[in-house]
Short mmCIF file of C-alpha atoms in Angstrom, two decimals:
data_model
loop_
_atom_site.label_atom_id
_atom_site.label_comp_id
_atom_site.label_asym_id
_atom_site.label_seq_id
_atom_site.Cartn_x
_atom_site.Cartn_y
_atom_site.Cartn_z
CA UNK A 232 108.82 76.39 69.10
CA UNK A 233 110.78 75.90 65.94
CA UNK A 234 111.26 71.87 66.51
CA UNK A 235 107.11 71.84 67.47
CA UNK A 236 106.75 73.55 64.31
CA UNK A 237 109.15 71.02 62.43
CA UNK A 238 107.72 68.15 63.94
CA UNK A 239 104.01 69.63 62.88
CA UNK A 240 105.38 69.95 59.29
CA UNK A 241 107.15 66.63 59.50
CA UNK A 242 103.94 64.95 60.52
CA UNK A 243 101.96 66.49 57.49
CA UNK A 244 104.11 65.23 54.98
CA UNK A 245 104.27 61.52 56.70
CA UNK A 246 100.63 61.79 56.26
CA UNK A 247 100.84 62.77 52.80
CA UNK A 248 103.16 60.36 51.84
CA UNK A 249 100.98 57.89 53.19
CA UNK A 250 98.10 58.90 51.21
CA UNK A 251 99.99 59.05 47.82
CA UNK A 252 100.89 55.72 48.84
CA UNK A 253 97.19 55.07 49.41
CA UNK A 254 96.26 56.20 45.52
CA UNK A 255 98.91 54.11 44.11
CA UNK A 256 97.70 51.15 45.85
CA UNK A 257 94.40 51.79 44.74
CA UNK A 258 94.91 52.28 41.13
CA UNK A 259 96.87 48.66 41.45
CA UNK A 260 93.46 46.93 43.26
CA UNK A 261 91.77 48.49 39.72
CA UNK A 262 94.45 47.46 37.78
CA UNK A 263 94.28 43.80 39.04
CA UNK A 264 90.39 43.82 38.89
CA UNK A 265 90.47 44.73 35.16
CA UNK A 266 93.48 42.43 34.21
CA UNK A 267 90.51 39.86 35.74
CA UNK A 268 88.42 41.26 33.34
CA UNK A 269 90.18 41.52 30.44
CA UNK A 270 91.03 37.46 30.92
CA UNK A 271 88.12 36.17 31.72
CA UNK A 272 85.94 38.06 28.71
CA UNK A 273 88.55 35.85 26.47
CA UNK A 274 88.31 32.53 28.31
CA UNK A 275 84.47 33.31 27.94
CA UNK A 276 84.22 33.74 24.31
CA UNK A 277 87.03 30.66 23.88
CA UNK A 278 85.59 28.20 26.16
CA UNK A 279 81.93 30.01 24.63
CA UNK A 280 81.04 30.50 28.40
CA UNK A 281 77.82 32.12 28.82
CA UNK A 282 77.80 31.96 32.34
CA UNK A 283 81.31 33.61 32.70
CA UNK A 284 80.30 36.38 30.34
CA UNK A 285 77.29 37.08 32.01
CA UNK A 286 79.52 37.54 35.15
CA UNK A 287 82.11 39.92 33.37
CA UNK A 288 79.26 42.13 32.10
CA UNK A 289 77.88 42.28 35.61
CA UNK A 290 81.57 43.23 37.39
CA UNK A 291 82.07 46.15 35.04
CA UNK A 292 80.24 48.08 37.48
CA UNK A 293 82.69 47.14 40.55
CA UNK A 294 85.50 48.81 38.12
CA UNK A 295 83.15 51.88 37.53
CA UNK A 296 82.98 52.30 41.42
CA UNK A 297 86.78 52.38 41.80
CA UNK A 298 86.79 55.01 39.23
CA UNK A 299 84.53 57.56 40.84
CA UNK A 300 86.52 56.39 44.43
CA UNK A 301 90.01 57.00 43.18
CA UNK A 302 89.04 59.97 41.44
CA UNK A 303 87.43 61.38 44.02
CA UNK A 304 90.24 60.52 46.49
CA UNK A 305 92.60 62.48 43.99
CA UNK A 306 90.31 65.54 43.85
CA UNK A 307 90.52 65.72 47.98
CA UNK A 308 94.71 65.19 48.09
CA UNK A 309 94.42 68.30 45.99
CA UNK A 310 92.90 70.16 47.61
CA UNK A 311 94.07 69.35 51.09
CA UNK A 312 97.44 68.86 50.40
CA UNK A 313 98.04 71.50 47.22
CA UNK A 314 100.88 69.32 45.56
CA UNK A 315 103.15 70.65 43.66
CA UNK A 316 105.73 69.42 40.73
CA UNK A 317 106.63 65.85 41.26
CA UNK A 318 103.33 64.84 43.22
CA UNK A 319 101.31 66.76 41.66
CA UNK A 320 102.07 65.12 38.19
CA UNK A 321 101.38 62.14 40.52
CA UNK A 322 98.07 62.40 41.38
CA UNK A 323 97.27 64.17 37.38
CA UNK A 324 98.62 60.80 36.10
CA UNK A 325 96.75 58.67 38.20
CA UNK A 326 92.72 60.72 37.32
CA UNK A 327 94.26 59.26 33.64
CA UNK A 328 95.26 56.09 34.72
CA UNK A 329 92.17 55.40 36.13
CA UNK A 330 89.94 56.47 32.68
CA UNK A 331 92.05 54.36 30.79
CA UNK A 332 91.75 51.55 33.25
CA UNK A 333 87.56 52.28 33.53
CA UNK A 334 87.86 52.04 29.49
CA UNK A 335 89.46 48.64 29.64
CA UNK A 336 86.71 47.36 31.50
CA UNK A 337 83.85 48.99 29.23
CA UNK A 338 86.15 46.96 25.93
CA UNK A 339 85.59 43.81 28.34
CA UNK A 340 82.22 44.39 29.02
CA UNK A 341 81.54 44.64 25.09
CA UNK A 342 83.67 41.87 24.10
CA UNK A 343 81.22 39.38 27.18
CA UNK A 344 78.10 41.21 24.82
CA UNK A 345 79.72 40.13 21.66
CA UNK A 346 80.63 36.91 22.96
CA UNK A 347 77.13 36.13 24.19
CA UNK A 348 75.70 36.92 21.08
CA UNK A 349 78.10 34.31 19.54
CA UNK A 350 76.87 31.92 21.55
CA UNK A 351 73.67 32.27 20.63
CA UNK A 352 74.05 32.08 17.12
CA UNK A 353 75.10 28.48 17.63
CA UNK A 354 78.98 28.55 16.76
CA UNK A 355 82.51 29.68 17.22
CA UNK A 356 83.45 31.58 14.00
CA UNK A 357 87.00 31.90 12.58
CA UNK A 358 89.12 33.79 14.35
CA UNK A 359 89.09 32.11 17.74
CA UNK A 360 92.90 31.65 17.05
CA UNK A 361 93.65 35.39 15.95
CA UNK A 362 91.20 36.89 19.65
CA UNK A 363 93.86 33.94 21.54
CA UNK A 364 96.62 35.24 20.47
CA UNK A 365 96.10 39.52 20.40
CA UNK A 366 94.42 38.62 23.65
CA UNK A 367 97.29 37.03 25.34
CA UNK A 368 99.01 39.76 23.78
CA UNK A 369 97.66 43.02 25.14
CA UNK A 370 97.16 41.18 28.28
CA UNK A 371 101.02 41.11 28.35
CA UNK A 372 100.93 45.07 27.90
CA UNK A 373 98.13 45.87 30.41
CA UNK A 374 100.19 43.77 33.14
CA UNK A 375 104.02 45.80 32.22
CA UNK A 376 101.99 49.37 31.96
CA UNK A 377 100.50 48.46 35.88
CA UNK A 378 104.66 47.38 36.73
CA UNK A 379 105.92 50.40 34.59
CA UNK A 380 103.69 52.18 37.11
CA UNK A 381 104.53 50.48 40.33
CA UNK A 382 108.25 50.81 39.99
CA UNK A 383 108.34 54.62 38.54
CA UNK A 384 110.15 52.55 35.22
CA UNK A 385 110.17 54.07 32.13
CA UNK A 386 111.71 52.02 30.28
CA UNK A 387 109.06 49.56 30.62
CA UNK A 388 107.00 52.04 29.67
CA UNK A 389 108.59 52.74 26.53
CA UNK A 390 108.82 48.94 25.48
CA UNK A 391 104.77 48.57 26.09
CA UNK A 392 104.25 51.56 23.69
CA UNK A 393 106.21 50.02 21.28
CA UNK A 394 105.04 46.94 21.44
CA UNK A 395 101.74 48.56 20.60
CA UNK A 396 102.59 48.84 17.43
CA UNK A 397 103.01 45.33 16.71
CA UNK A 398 99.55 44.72 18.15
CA UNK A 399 98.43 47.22 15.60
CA UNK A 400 99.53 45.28 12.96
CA UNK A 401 98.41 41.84 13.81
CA UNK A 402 95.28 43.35 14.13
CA UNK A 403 94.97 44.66 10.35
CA UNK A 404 95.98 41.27 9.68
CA UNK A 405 93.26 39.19 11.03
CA UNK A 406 90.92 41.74 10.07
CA UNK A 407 91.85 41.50 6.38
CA UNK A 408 91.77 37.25 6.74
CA UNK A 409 88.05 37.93 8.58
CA UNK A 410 86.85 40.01 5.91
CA UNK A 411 88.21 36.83 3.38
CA UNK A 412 86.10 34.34 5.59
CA UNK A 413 82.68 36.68 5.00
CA UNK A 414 83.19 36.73 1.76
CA UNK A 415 83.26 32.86 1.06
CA UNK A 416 80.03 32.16 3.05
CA UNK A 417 77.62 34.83 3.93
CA UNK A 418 76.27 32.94 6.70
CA UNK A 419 79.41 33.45 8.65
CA UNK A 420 78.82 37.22 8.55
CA UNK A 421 76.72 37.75 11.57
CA UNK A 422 79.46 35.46 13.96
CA UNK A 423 81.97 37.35 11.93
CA UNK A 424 81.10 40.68 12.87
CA UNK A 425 80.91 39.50 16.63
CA UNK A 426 84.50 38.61 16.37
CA UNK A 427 85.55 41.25 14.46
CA UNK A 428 84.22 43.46 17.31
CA UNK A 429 85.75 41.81 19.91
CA UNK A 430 89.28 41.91 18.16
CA UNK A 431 88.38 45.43 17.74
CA UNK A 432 87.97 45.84 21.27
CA UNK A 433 91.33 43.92 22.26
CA UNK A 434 93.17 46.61 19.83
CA UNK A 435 91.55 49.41 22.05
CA UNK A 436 93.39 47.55 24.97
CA UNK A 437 96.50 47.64 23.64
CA UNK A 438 95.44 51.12 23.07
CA UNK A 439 95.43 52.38 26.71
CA UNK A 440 98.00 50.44 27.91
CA UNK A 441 100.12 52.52 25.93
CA UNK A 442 98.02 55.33 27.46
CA UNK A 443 98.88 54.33 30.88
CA UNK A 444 102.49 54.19 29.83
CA UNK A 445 102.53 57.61 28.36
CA UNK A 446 101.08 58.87 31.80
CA UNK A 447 103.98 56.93 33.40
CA UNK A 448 106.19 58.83 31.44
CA UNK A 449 104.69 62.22 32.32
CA UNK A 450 104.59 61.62 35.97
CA UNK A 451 108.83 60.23 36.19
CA UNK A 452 109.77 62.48 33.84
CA UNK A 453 107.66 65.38 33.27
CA UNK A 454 106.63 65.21 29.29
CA UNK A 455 103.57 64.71 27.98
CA UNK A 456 104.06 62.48 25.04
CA UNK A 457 100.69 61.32 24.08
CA UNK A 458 100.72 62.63 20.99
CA UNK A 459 104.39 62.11 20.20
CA UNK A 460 105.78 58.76 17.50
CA UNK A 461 107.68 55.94 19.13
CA UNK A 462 110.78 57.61 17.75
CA UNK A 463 110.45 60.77 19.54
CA UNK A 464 109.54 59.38 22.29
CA UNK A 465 112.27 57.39 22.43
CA UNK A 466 114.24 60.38 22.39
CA UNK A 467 112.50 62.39 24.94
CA UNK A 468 113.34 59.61 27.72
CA UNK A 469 116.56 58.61 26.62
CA UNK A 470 117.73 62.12 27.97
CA UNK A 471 116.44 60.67 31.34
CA UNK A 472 118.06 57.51 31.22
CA UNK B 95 99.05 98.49 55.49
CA UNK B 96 96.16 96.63 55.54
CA UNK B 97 94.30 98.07 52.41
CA UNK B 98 97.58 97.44 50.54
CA UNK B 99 97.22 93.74 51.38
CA UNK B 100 93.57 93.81 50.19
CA UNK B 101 94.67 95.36 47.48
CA UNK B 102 96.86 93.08 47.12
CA UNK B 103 94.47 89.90 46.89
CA UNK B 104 91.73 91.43 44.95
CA UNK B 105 95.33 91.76 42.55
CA UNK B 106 96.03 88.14 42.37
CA UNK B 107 91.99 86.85 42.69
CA UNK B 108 91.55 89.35 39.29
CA UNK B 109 94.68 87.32 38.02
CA UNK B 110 93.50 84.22 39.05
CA UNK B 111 89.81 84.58 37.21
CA UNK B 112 91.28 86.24 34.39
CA UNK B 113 93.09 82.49 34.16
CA UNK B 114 89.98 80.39 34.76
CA UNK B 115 88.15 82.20 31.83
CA UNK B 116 91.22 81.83 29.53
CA UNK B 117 91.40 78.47 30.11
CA UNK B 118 87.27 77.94 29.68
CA UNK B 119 88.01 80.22 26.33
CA UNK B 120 90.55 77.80 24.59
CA UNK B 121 88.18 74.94 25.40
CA UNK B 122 85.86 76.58 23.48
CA UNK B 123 88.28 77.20 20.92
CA UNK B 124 89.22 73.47 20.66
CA UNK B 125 85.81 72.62 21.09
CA UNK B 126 85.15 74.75 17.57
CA UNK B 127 87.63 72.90 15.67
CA UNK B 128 86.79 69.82 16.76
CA UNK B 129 83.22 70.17 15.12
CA UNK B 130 84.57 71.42 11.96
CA UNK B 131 86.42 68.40 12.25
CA UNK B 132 83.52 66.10 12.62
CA UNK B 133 81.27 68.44 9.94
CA UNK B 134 84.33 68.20 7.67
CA UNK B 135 84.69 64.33 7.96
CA UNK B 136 81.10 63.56 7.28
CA UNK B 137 80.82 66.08 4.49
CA UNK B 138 83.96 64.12 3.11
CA UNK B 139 82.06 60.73 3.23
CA UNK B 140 78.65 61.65 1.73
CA UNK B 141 80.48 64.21 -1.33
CA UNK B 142 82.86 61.38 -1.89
CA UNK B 143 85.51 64.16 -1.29
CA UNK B 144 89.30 62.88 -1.01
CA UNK B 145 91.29 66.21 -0.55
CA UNK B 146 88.75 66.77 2.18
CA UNK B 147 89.09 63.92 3.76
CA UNK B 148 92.71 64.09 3.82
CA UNK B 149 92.90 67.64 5.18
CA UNK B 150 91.11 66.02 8.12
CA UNK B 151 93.64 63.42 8.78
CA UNK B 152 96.15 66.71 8.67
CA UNK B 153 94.57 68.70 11.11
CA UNK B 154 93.89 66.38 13.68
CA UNK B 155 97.21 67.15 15.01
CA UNK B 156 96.28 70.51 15.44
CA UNK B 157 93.77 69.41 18.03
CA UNK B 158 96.57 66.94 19.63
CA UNK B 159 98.43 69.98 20.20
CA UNK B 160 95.48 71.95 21.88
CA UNK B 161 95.32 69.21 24.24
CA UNK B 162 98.66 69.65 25.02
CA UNK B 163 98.54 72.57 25.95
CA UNK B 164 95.16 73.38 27.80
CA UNK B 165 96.07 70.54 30.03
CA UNK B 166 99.43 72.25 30.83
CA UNK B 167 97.64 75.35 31.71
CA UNK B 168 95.71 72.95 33.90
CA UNK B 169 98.39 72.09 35.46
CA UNK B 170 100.33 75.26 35.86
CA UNK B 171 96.81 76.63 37.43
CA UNK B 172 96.78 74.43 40.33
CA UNK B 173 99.96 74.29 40.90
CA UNK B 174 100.00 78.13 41.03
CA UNK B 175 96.96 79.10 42.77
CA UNK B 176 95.82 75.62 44.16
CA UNK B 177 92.55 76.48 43.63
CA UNK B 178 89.47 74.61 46.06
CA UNK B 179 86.14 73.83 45.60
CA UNK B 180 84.63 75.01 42.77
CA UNK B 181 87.61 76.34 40.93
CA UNK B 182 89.43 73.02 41.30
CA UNK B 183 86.42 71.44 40.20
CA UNK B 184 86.45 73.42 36.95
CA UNK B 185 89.71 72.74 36.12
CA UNK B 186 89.33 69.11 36.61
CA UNK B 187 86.52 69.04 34.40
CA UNK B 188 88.08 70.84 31.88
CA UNK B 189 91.30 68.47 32.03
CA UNK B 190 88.85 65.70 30.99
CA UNK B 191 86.66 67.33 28.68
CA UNK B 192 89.62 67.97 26.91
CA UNK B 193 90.69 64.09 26.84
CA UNK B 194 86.94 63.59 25.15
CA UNK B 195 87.46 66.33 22.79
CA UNK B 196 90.70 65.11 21.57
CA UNK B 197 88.94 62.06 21.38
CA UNK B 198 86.27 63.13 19.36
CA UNK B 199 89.16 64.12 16.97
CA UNK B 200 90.13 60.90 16.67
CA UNK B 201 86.89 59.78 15.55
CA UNK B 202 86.76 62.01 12.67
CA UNK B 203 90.33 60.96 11.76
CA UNK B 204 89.07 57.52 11.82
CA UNK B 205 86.33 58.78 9.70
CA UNK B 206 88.22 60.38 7.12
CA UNK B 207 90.76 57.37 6.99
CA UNK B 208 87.30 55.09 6.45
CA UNK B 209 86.12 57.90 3.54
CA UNK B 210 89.42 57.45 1.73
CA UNK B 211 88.99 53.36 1.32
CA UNK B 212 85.32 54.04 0.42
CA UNK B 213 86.57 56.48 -2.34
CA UNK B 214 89.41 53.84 -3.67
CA UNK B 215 86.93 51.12 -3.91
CA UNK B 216 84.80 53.52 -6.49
CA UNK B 217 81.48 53.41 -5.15
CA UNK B 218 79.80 55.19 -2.27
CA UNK B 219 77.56 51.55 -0.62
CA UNK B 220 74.59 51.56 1.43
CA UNK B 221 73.99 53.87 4.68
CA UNK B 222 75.23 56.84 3.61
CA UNK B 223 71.71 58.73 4.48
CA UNK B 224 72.17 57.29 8.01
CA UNK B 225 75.84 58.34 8.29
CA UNK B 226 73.77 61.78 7.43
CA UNK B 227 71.53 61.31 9.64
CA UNK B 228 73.39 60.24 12.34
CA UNK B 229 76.38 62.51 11.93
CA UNK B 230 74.06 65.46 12.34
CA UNK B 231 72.29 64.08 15.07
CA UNK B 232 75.89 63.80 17.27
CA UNK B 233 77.00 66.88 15.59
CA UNK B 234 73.81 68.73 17.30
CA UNK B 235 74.94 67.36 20.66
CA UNK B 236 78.30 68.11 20.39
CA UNK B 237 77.42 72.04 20.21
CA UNK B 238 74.62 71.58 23.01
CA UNK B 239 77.01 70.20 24.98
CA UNK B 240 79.54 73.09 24.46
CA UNK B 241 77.04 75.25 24.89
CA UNK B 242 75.97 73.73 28.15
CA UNK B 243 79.65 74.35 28.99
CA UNK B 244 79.75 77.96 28.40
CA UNK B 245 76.50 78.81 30.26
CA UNK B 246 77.19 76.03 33.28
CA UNK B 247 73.37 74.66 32.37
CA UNK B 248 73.10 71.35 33.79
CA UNK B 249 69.87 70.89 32.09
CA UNK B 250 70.75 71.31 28.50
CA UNK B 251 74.07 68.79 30.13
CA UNK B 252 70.61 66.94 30.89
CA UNK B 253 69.23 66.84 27.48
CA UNK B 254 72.32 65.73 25.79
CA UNK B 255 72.61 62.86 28.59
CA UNK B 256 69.14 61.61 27.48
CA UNK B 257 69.48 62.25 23.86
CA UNK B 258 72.83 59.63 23.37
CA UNK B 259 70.34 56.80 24.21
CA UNK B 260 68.39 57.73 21.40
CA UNK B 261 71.25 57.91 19.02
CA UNK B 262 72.72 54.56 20.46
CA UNK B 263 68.90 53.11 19.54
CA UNK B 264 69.55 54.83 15.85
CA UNK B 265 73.03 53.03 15.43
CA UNK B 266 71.42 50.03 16.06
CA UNK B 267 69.06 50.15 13.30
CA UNK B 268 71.78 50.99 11.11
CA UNK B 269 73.91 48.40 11.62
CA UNK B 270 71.28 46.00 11.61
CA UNK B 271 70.10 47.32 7.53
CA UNK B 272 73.76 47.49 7.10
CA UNK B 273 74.04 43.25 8.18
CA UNK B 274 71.10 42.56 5.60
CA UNK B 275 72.47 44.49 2.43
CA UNK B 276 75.74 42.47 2.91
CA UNK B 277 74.41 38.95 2.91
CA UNK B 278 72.64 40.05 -0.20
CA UNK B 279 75.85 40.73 -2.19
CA UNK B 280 78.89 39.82 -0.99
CA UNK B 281 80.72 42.31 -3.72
CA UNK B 282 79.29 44.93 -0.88
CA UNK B 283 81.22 43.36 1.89
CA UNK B 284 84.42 45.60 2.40
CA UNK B 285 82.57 48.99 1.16
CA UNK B 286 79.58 48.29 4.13
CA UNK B 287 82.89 47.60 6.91
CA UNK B 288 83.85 50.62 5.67
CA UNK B 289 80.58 52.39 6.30
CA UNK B 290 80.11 50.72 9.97
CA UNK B 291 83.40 51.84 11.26
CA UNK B 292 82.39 55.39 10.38
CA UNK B 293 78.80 54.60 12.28
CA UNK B 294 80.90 53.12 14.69
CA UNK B 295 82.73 56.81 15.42
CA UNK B 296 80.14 58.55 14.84
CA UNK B 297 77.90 56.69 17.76
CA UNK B 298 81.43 57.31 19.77
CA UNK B 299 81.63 61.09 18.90
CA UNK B 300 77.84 61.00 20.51
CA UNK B 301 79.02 59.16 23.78
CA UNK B 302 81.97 61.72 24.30
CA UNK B 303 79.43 64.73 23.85
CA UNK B 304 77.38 62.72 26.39
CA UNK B 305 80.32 62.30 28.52
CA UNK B 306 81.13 66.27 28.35
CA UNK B 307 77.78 66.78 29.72
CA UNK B 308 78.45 64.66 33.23
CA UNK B 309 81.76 66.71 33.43
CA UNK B 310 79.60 69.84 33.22
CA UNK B 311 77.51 68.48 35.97
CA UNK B 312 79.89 67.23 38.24
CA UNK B 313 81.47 71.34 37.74
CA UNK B 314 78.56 73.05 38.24
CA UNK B 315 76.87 70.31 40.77
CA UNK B 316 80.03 68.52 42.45
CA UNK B 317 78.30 65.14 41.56
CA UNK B 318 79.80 62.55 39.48
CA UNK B 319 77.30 61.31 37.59
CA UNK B 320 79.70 58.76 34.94
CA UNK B 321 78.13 55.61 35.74
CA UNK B 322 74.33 57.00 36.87
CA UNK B 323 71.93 55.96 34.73
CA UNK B 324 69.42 58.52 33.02
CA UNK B 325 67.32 58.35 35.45
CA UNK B 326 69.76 58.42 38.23
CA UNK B 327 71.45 61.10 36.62
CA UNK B 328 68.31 63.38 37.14
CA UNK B 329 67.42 62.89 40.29
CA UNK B 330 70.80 63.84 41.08
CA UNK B 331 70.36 66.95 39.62
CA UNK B 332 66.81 67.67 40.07
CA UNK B 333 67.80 68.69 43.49
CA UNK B 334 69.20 71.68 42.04
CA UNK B 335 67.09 72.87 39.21
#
């Protein structure tokens, strides 16, 4: 009676395990349809692709789907399965994860608007170089915060919230040089504006792949340190280390 | 025997409720200072008022904080008394209404940080009776939608739902005035940025509200209406008005 009752409990928590499994894969199928997005509303506004914009403004709403789905999935392990400590902070992380990631796709859906409206003005504007380059760069971040999450590694984590920082700054940077360009020919400040949105919405990238990391953090190790400075959170992991 | 295990329950279901309505309590708490914040930021811009504006850069920590910790009690709740159904539904929602409450902080930080450049440069530019205008039109939905909160009334949820497309129409407009005064003086350049971003957060503060409002809906209705359109949204819940 004992062993039945073992063997009951023993195939619960195979099936649990399986569907925590389940989530995690899931929020990687979002990740990699939003690292998609993210590139290809870049390549769009480079290569002034209408027809590629067009196509990232209509795929936001696959993304959108996945976030109701995973969400919902989450809600249901809770209830069924009543986690507690470690898995619990699990499947909390992961209803995070998954806004951030939704969010991701709503900056790449605006930067395919912007980038359609640039294209109808007539020209590519300054700052081509600067959307390359903080593109390529919170790219970079989106793609360590989904392998900070696959492999429980918080030290990835922490380097991707760093690294935000220097994102950040390059951002104030080309701002400052865009805000030159308007000034020296006010024709350029419709186009302008277009890119100065879409570096805006590469920053807000960068942005919540340092959320996702944070949520990494919270789910290895138990801290919340959203609203904590690179320094202390530094500190809070390196007792985990 | 028997009785003293009722007794029992009805102990720990008292415990349990008296939880659910502190934790609905310090939403509305945080959901109090977060308007102050956003009156206090606005107020800041149109008065020209630097030791304002500054005092709401302060205190959006305080509201970091209250994040903190409401979404601990969330946790600590279902971990304890792994609520179902509707109970796990509330505290759900209120783990993400906090999110767009804290968010709705940062706008007015944003705000305030915008204010303080305005005020350096020495002259309040264009669009400050639409930051007026505007501010108090978010502002209103930000109470409705607390309000909406407190009495679970997915129809006021309704009317802030509609009322964001109005506001996003207003923004519009704005910008759009804003675009025309700088190509008529480029001297006005940096002042009007100034005065977008804030229109920009401001136009954010009313899709949070708007985004409170589904969370509402999907407590008191168990539908996730995130990605619905208007429309969609109340058909969804015309089933049960």
């Amino acid at each position: 009676m004992a062993n039945g009752h073992d063997a009951h409990l023993h195939h619960i928590s195979q099936r649990f395990n399986a569907e925590l499994k389940d989530l995690r894969d899931h929020v990687l199928v979002m990740g990699g349809m939003v690292e998609k997005q993210v590139a290809e509303a870049i390549d769009a506004l480079v290569r002034l692709d209408a027809p590629l914009a067009e196509e990232v403004k209509a795929n936001d709403r696959h993304v959108n789907r996945l976030e109701t789905t995973i969400d919902e999935e989450c809600t249901r392990v809770i209830a069924k399965r009543q986690p507690t400590a470690g898995d619990l902070r699990l499947v909390i992380a992961v209803t995070k994860m998954v806004n951030d990631l939704e969010r991701i796709g709503d900056e790449s859906k605006k930067i395919a608007k912007s980038t359609l409206q640039i294209i109808e003005s007539g020209r590519l504007p300054e700052g081509a170089v600067e959307v390359r380059m903080i593109g390529e760069h919170v790219s970079r971040m989106l793609r360590q915060s989904l392998d900070a999450f696959t492999r429980f590694d918080i030290n990835v984590a922490y380097e991707v919230i760093k690294e935000d920082r220097i994102v950040d700054s390059e951002y104030k940077t080309a701002m400052r040089s865009l805000v030159t360009a308007m000034m020296e020919d006010s024709r350029n400040i419709s186009p302008i504006l277009n890119i100065m949105w879409v570096l805006r919405a590469l920053e807000r990238v960068g942005d919540h792949a340092r959320n996702i990391c944070q949520h990494v953090i919270y789910m290895v190790h138990g801290k919340d340190v959203r609203h904590a400075t690179v320094e202390q959170t530094e500190e809070i992991i390196s007792g985990s280390r």
